[in-house]
Amino acid sequence: VSFSFISRTPLNFCSNDAYEHMQYVEILSKEHRLPKPYEQFVTYHPPLYYLISSFISFPLTVNENLHIKSVKLISSFFGAIALFIIFWFLNSFYKETYINFLVTMFIATTPKFFFIFNSYSNDSLTTLSCISIIALSYKISQQWSKKLAILLFISAIIGVYTKYNTLWCIAIVFIFCLKNLFLKFTLPGKNEIRICCILIFAVISFLPWAYFHNYKYTNKLFPFRKIDEPYIIQTVDIPEHIKTIRSIFNSSFFNLEKFKNPFVHPMGGPYTKKNDYLSYSFITSIIGEYQISRPHIYFVLIVIWVHLYMYLISLKEILKSPINKVSFIFILLSHLVQVMNVARLRV
């Protein structure tokens, strides 16, 4: 399916900034140097994904079309690894292999998952890294393993050298490891301390790049896109935000005429669902943040309703095992971040 999708779609299909990512690789391939953080639109990102795209894929300087397809195939390979980790993780807790396989395939056929792992974007390697960090951290917290500890360290390094978003994933794992300190005022267990140390060393390994590259050119350890910087920290207008938060529950999710509006990423046009929590949340997590002209809106609605049904069914399973509770907390945290984004409360 991935091969057919990649061979029949253009570079920017279901990807808002694919050309900008290719600019990064173009500098590496043609000028044989690392770009400065603000030299192009996305060159503020760490370099790992682009180094892989430059040296492992078909050379950009030889054939651009084959290069694009080969980079997308690499992203598809990352997706296959992510699915393997998910299946391995499920088999560690649930013995019904057939059910675990169905769950894995359900995830694989979610459009957003499919688009991420068939795109020319560092999101593919970032998502793989975060999945690995979460799965390995939980396994190590249950039973110490040197092999898993080494894999966790490698996964964390890959993540921080791919995209800064990985730091949020690491921060959430920290919160889970130190939960007893906050809730019961007791020290975390030995395995939790080990996980924290591994992740700290991984973040420390990023500091040479942050200082000698980022700080050298921008005086910032973690530079953002210049167009985003005015929105990183904003003056909070409380009445306005209360009004905005209230409006997110006035959903067009059940209004087909309103729901037919195209789903547009902010870089490609205005937010059509920005103040509509249900629609915006489902679009970003299931369909993607891109303008949808095909398939038909009814197909999109069917996909969303299937996922909504699965979410409702899963609610009754929350308290049946520790891993279900942890998963539910992760989901709540993701929705909290989504609400913050919808309400424009960025920190």
Coordinates of C-alpha atoms in Angstrom, one line a residue:
V1 CA 0.0 0.0 0.0
S2 CA 2.8 2.4 0.9
F3 CA 4.7 1.7 -2.4
S4 CA 1.5 2.4 -4.4
F5 CA 0.8 5.6 -2.5
I6 CA 4.4 6.8 -2.8
S7 CA 4.6 6.1 -6.5
R8 CA 1.3 7.8 -7.3
T9 CA 1.4 11.0 -5.2
P10 CA 3.4 14.2 -5.5
L11 CA 6.0 15.4 -3.0
N12 CA 3.6 17.7 -1.1
F13 CA 0.6 15.4 -1.0
C14 CA -0.8 15.5 2.6
S15 CA 2.3 17.3 3.6
N16 CA 2.4 21.1 4.1
D17 CA 6.2 21.7 4.1
A18 CA 7.7 18.9 2.1
Y19 CA 9.6 21.3 -0.2
E20 CA 11.1 23.1 2.7
H21 CA 12.4 19.8 4.1
M22 CA 13.9 19.0 0.8
Q23 CA 15.7 22.4 0.8
Y24 CA 17.6 21.2 3.9
V25 CA 18.7 18.0 2.1
E26 CA 19.6 20.0 -1.0
I27 CA 22.1 22.1 1.0
L28 CA 23.7 18.9 2.4
S29 CA 23.8 17.2 -1.0
K30 CA 24.9 20.0 -3.2
E31 CA 27.0 22.2 -0.9
H32 CA 28.2 19.5 1.5
R33 CA 27.7 21.5 4.6
L34 CA 25.2 21.9 7.4
P35 CA 22.8 24.8 6.9
K36 CA 22.5 27.7 9.5
P37 CA 19.3 27.6 11.6
Y38 CA 17.6 30.4 9.8
E39 CA 19.1 29.9 6.4
Q40 CA 15.9 28.2 5.0
F41 CA 12.4 27.7 6.4
V42 CA 13.1 24.5 8.4
T43 CA 16.8 24.5 8.8
Y44 CA 16.4 25.3 12.5
H45 CA 15.7 21.5 13.0
P46 CA 18.4 19.1 14.2
P47 CA 20.2 17.4 11.3
L48 CA 19.7 13.6 11.8
Y49 CA 16.7 13.0 9.5
Y50 CA 18.2 15.1 6.8
L51 CA 21.6 13.3 7.0
I52 CA 19.8 10.0 6.6
S53 CA 17.7 11.4 3.7
S54 CA 20.9 12.7 2.1
F55 CA 23.2 9.7 2.4
I56 CA 21.0 6.7 2.4
S57 CA 18.4 7.6 -0.2
F58 CA 18.9 7.9 -3.9
P59 CA 21.1 11.0 -4.5
L60 CA 19.1 14.2 -5.0
T61 CA 21.8 15.5 -7.4
V62 CA 21.3 12.6 -9.8
N63 CA 17.5 12.3 -10.0
E64 CA 15.1 14.4 -7.9
N65 CA 12.0 12.2 -8.5
L66 CA 13.7 9.0 -7.4
H67 CA 15.2 10.8 -4.5
I68 CA 11.8 11.9 -3.2
K69 CA 10.4 8.4 -3.6
S70 CA 13.3 6.8 -1.8
V71 CA 13.1 9.2 1.1
K72 CA 9.4 8.5 1.4
L73 CA 10.2 4.8 1.4
I74 CA 12.6 5.4 4.2
S75 CA 9.8 7.0 6.2
S76 CA 7.6 4.0 5.3
F77 CA 10.4 1.7 6.8
F78 CA 10.3 3.8 10.0
G79 CA 6.5 3.2 10.1
A80 CA 7.1 -0.6 9.8
I81 CA 9.5 -0.4 12.7
A82 CA 7.0 1.6 14.7
L83 CA 4.3 -1.0 14.0
F84 CA 6.6 -3.8 15.1
I85 CA 7.3 -2.0 18.4
I86 CA 3.6 -1.5 19.0
F87 CA 2.9 -5.1 18.3
W88 CA 5.8 -6.2 20.5
F89 CA 4.6 -3.9 23.3
L90 CA 1.0 -5.2 23.1
N91 CA 2.2 -8.9 23.1
S92 CA 4.1 -8.1 26.4
F93 CA 0.9 -7.4 28.2
Y94 CA -1.9 -9.2 26.2
K95 CA -1.6 -12.8 25.1
E96 CA -4.3 -12.7 22.4
T97 CA -1.9 -12.4 19.4
Y98 CA -4.8 -12.2 16.9
I99 CA -6.4 -9.2 18.8
N100 CA -3.0 -7.5 19.1
F101 CA -2.5 -7.9 15.4
L102 CA -5.9 -6.4 14.7
V103 CA -5.2 -3.4 17.0
T104 CA -1.8 -2.9 15.2
M105 CA -3.5 -3.0 11.8
F106 CA -6.2 -0.5 13.0
I107 CA -3.4 1.9 13.9
A108 CA -1.6 1.3 10.6
T109 CA -4.7 2.1 8.6
T110 CA -5.4 5.4 10.4
P111 CA -4.9 8.0 7.7
K112 CA -2.8 10.3 9.9
F113 CA -0.5 7.5 10.8
F114 CA -0.2 6.4 7.2
F115 CA 0.5 10.0 6.0
I116 CA 3.2 10.6 8.5
F117 CA 5.1 7.4 7.6
N118 CA 4.8 8.0 3.9
S119 CA 6.0 11.6 3.8
Y120 CA 9.1 13.6 3.2
S121 CA 9.3 15.0 6.7
N122 CA 11.2 14.5 9.9
D123 CA 7.9 13.8 11.7
S124 CA 8.3 10.1 10.7
L125 CA 11.6 9.6 12.5
T126 CA 10.4 11.7 15.4
T127 CA 7.2 9.7 15.9
L128 CA 9.1 6.4 15.7
S129 CA 11.5 7.7 18.4
C130 CA 8.7 8.8 20.7
I131 CA 6.9 5.5 20.3
S132 CA 10.2 3.7 21.2
I133 CA 10.9 5.9 24.2
I134 CA 7.5 5.4 25.7
A135 CA 7.4 1.6 25.1
L136 CA 11.0 1.0 26.3
S137 CA 10.6 3.2 29.3
Y138 CA 7.5 1.4 30.5
K139 CA 9.2 -2.0 29.9
I140 CA 12.3 -1.0 31.9
S141 CA 10.1 0.3 34.7
Q142 CA 8.6 -3.1 35.1
Q143 CA 11.9 -5.1 34.7
W144 CA 15.4 -3.9 34.3
S145 CA 17.2 -4.9 31.1
K146 CA 20.6 -3.6 29.9
K147 CA 19.6 -4.3 26.3
L148 CA 16.4 -2.3 26.6
A149 CA 18.3 0.5 28.4
I150 CA 20.8 0.8 25.5
L151 CA 17.9 0.9 23.0
L152 CA 16.2 3.6 25.1
F153 CA 19.4 5.7 25.1
I154 CA 19.7 5.3 21.3
S155 CA 16.1 6.1 20.7
A156 CA 16.3 9.2 22.9
I157 CA 19.4 10.4 21.1
I158 CA 17.8 9.8 17.7
G159 CA 14.8 11.8 18.8
V160 CA 16.6 14.8 20.1
Y161 CA 18.8 15.0 17.1
T162 CA 15.7 14.8 14.8
K163 CA 13.2 17.3 16.3
Y164 CA 12.8 19.3 19.4
N165 CA 9.3 17.9 20.0
T166 CA 11.0 14.8 21.3
L167 CA 11.8 16.7 24.5
W168 CA 8.1 16.9 25.3
C169 CA 7.9 13.1 25.1
I170 CA 10.9 12.8 27.4
A171 CA 9.4 15.3 29.8
I172 CA 6.2 13.3 30.0
V173 CA 8.2 10.1 30.8
F174 CA 10.0 12.0 33.5
I175 CA 6.6 13.0 35.0
F176 CA 5.6 9.3 35.1
C177 CA 8.9 8.2 36.6
L178 CA 8.7 10.8 39.4
K179 CA 4.9 10.5 40.0
N180 CA 5.4 8.9 43.5
L181 CA 7.6 11.9 44.4
F182 CA 4.7 14.3 43.6
L183 CA 1.8 12.2 44.7
K184 CA 3.1 10.2 47.7
F185 CA 6.2 12.2 48.6
T186 CA 8.3 9.0 48.3
L187 CA 11.4 8.5 46.2
P188 CA 10.9 6.8 42.8
G189 CA 12.0 3.2 42.4
K190 CA 15.5 2.1 41.2
N191 CA 14.3 1.4 37.6
E192 CA 12.5 4.8 37.4
I193 CA 15.7 6.6 38.5
R194 CA 17.7 4.6 35.9
I195 CA 15.2 5.7 33.1
C196 CA 15.6 9.3 34.2
C197 CA 19.4 9.1 34.1
I198 CA 19.4 7.5 30.6
L199 CA 17.1 10.2 29.3
I200 CA 19.2 13.0 31.0
F201 CA 22.4 11.6 29.4
A202 CA 20.6 11.6 26.0
V203 CA 19.6 15.2 26.3
I204 CA 23.1 16.1 27.5
S205 CA 24.5 14.5 24.3
F206 CA 22.5 17.1 22.4
L207 CA 24.1 20.1 24.1
P208 CA 27.2 20.2 21.8
W209 CA 25.0 20.7 18.8
A210 CA 22.8 23.2 20.7
Y211 CA 25.8 25.3 21.7
F212 CA 28.3 25.0 18.9
H213 CA 25.7 25.2 16.1
N214 CA 22.5 26.7 17.3
Y215 CA 23.9 29.2 19.8
K216 CA 26.7 30.1 17.5
Y217 CA 24.4 31.5 14.8
T218 CA 21.3 32.5 16.8
N219 CA 22.3 33.0 20.5
K220 CA 19.6 30.4 21.3
L221 CA 20.0 26.8 22.2
F222 CA 16.7 25.8 20.8
P223 CA 15.8 28.2 17.9
F224 CA 12.2 28.2 16.5
R225 CA 11.0 29.4 13.2
K226 CA 11.0 33.1 13.1
I227 CA 7.4 33.3 12.2
D228 CA 6.5 31.3 15.3
E229 CA 8.6 33.2 17.8
P230 CA 6.0 36.0 18.5
Y231 CA 3.5 33.3 19.5
I232 CA 5.7 31.2 21.8
I233 CA 5.0 33.5 24.8
Q234 CA 1.9 35.7 24.6
T235 CA 0.2 38.1 26.9
V236 CA -2.9 36.2 28.2
D237 CA -6.2 38.0 27.7
I238 CA -8.3 36.1 30.2
P239 CA -11.8 37.1 29.0
E240 CA -10.9 36.4 25.4
H241 CA -9.5 33.0 26.2
I242 CA -12.5 32.1 28.3
K243 CA -14.7 33.0 25.3
T244 CA -12.5 30.9 23.0
I245 CA -12.5 27.9 25.4
R246 CA -16.3 28.0 25.6
S247 CA -16.6 28.2 21.8
I248 CA -14.6 24.9 21.3
F249 CA -17.6 22.9 22.6
N250 CA -19.9 24.4 20.0
S251 CA -19.0 21.7 17.7
S252 CA -19.7 21.4 14.0
F253 CA -18.9 17.7 14.4
F254 CA -22.6 16.8 14.0
N255 CA -23.3 19.5 11.4
L256 CA -22.5 18.1 7.9
E257 CA -22.8 21.4 6.1
K258 CA -20.2 23.1 8.4
F259 CA -18.1 20.0 8.5
K260 CA -17.7 20.1 4.7
N261 CA -15.4 23.1 5.0
P262 CA -11.9 22.0 3.9
F263 CA -9.5 21.0 6.6
V264 CA -6.7 23.4 6.1
H265 CA -3.3 23.5 7.8
P266 CA -2.5 27.0 9.1
M267 CA 0.5 27.3 6.8
G268 CA -1.8 26.6 3.8
G269 CA -4.7 28.9 4.8
P270 CA -7.0 29.8 7.7
Y271 CA -8.0 27.5 10.5
T272 CA -11.5 26.3 9.5
K273 CA -11.9 24.2 12.7
K274 CA -9.6 26.2 15.0
N275 CA -12.3 26.9 17.7
D276 CA -14.1 23.6 17.3
Y277 CA -12.5 21.1 19.7
L278 CA -14.2 17.9 18.5
S279 CA -13.7 18.5 14.8
Y280 CA -10.1 20.0 15.1
S281 CA -9.0 17.2 17.5
F282 CA -10.3 14.4 15.4
I283 CA -9.0 16.0 12.2
T284 CA -5.4 16.4 13.5
S285 CA -5.2 13.0 15.2
I286 CA -7.1 10.8 12.6
I287 CA -7.2 12.5 9.2
G288 CA -4.3 15.0 9.4
E289 CA -4.1 18.8 9.3
Y290 CA -4.1 19.0 5.6
Q291 CA -6.7 20.2 3.1
I292 CA -8.9 17.3 2.1
S293 CA -10.5 17.3 -1.4
R294 CA -10.3 13.5 -1.8
P295 CA -11.7 11.1 -0.6
H296 CA -15.3 12.3 -0.3
I297 CA -16.4 13.9 2.9
Y298 CA -18.7 11.0 3.6
F299 CA -15.7 8.6 3.7
V300 CA -13.9 11.0 6.1
L301 CA -17.0 11.0 8.3
I302 CA -17.1 7.2 8.3
V303 CA -13.5 7.0 9.3
I304 CA -14.0 9.5 12.1
W305 CA -17.1 7.8 13.4
V306 CA -15.3 4.4 13.5
H307 CA -12.6 5.9 15.6
L308 CA -15.1 7.6 17.9
Y309 CA -16.8 4.3 18.4
M310 CA -13.5 2.6 19.2
Y311 CA -12.7 5.4 21.7
L312 CA -16.0 4.9 23.5
I313 CA -15.6 1.1 23.6
S314 CA -12.1 1.5 25.1
L315 CA -13.4 3.6 28.0
K316 CA -14.6 0.5 29.8
E317 CA -11.1 -1.0 29.7
I318 CA -9.3 1.9 31.4
L319 CA -9.2 0.5 34.9
K320 CA -8.6 -3.2 34.0
S321 CA -4.8 -3.0 34.0
P322 CA -1.9 -0.6 34.9
I323 CA -0.9 -0.2 31.3
N324 CA -4.4 0.8 30.4
K325 CA -4.4 3.5 33.1
V326 CA -1.0 4.8 31.8
S327 CA -2.3 4.9 28.2
F328 CA -5.4 6.8 29.3
I329 CA -3.3 9.4 31.1
F330 CA -1.2 9.9 28.0
I331 CA -4.4 10.4 26.0
L332 CA -5.6 13.0 28.5
L333 CA -2.3 14.8 28.3
S334 CA -2.5 14.9 24.5
H335 CA -6.0 16.3 24.7
L336 CA -4.9 18.9 27.2
V337 CA -2.1 20.0 24.8
Q338 CA -4.7 20.1 22.0
V339 CA -7.1 22.3 24.0
M340 CA -4.1 24.6 24.8
N341 CA -3.4 24.9 21.1
V342 CA -7.0 25.5 20.2
A343 CA -7.3 28.2 22.8
R344 CA -3.9 29.7 21.7
L345 CA -2.4 29.2 25.2
R346 CA 1.1 28.4 24.0
V347 CA 3.9 28.1 26.5

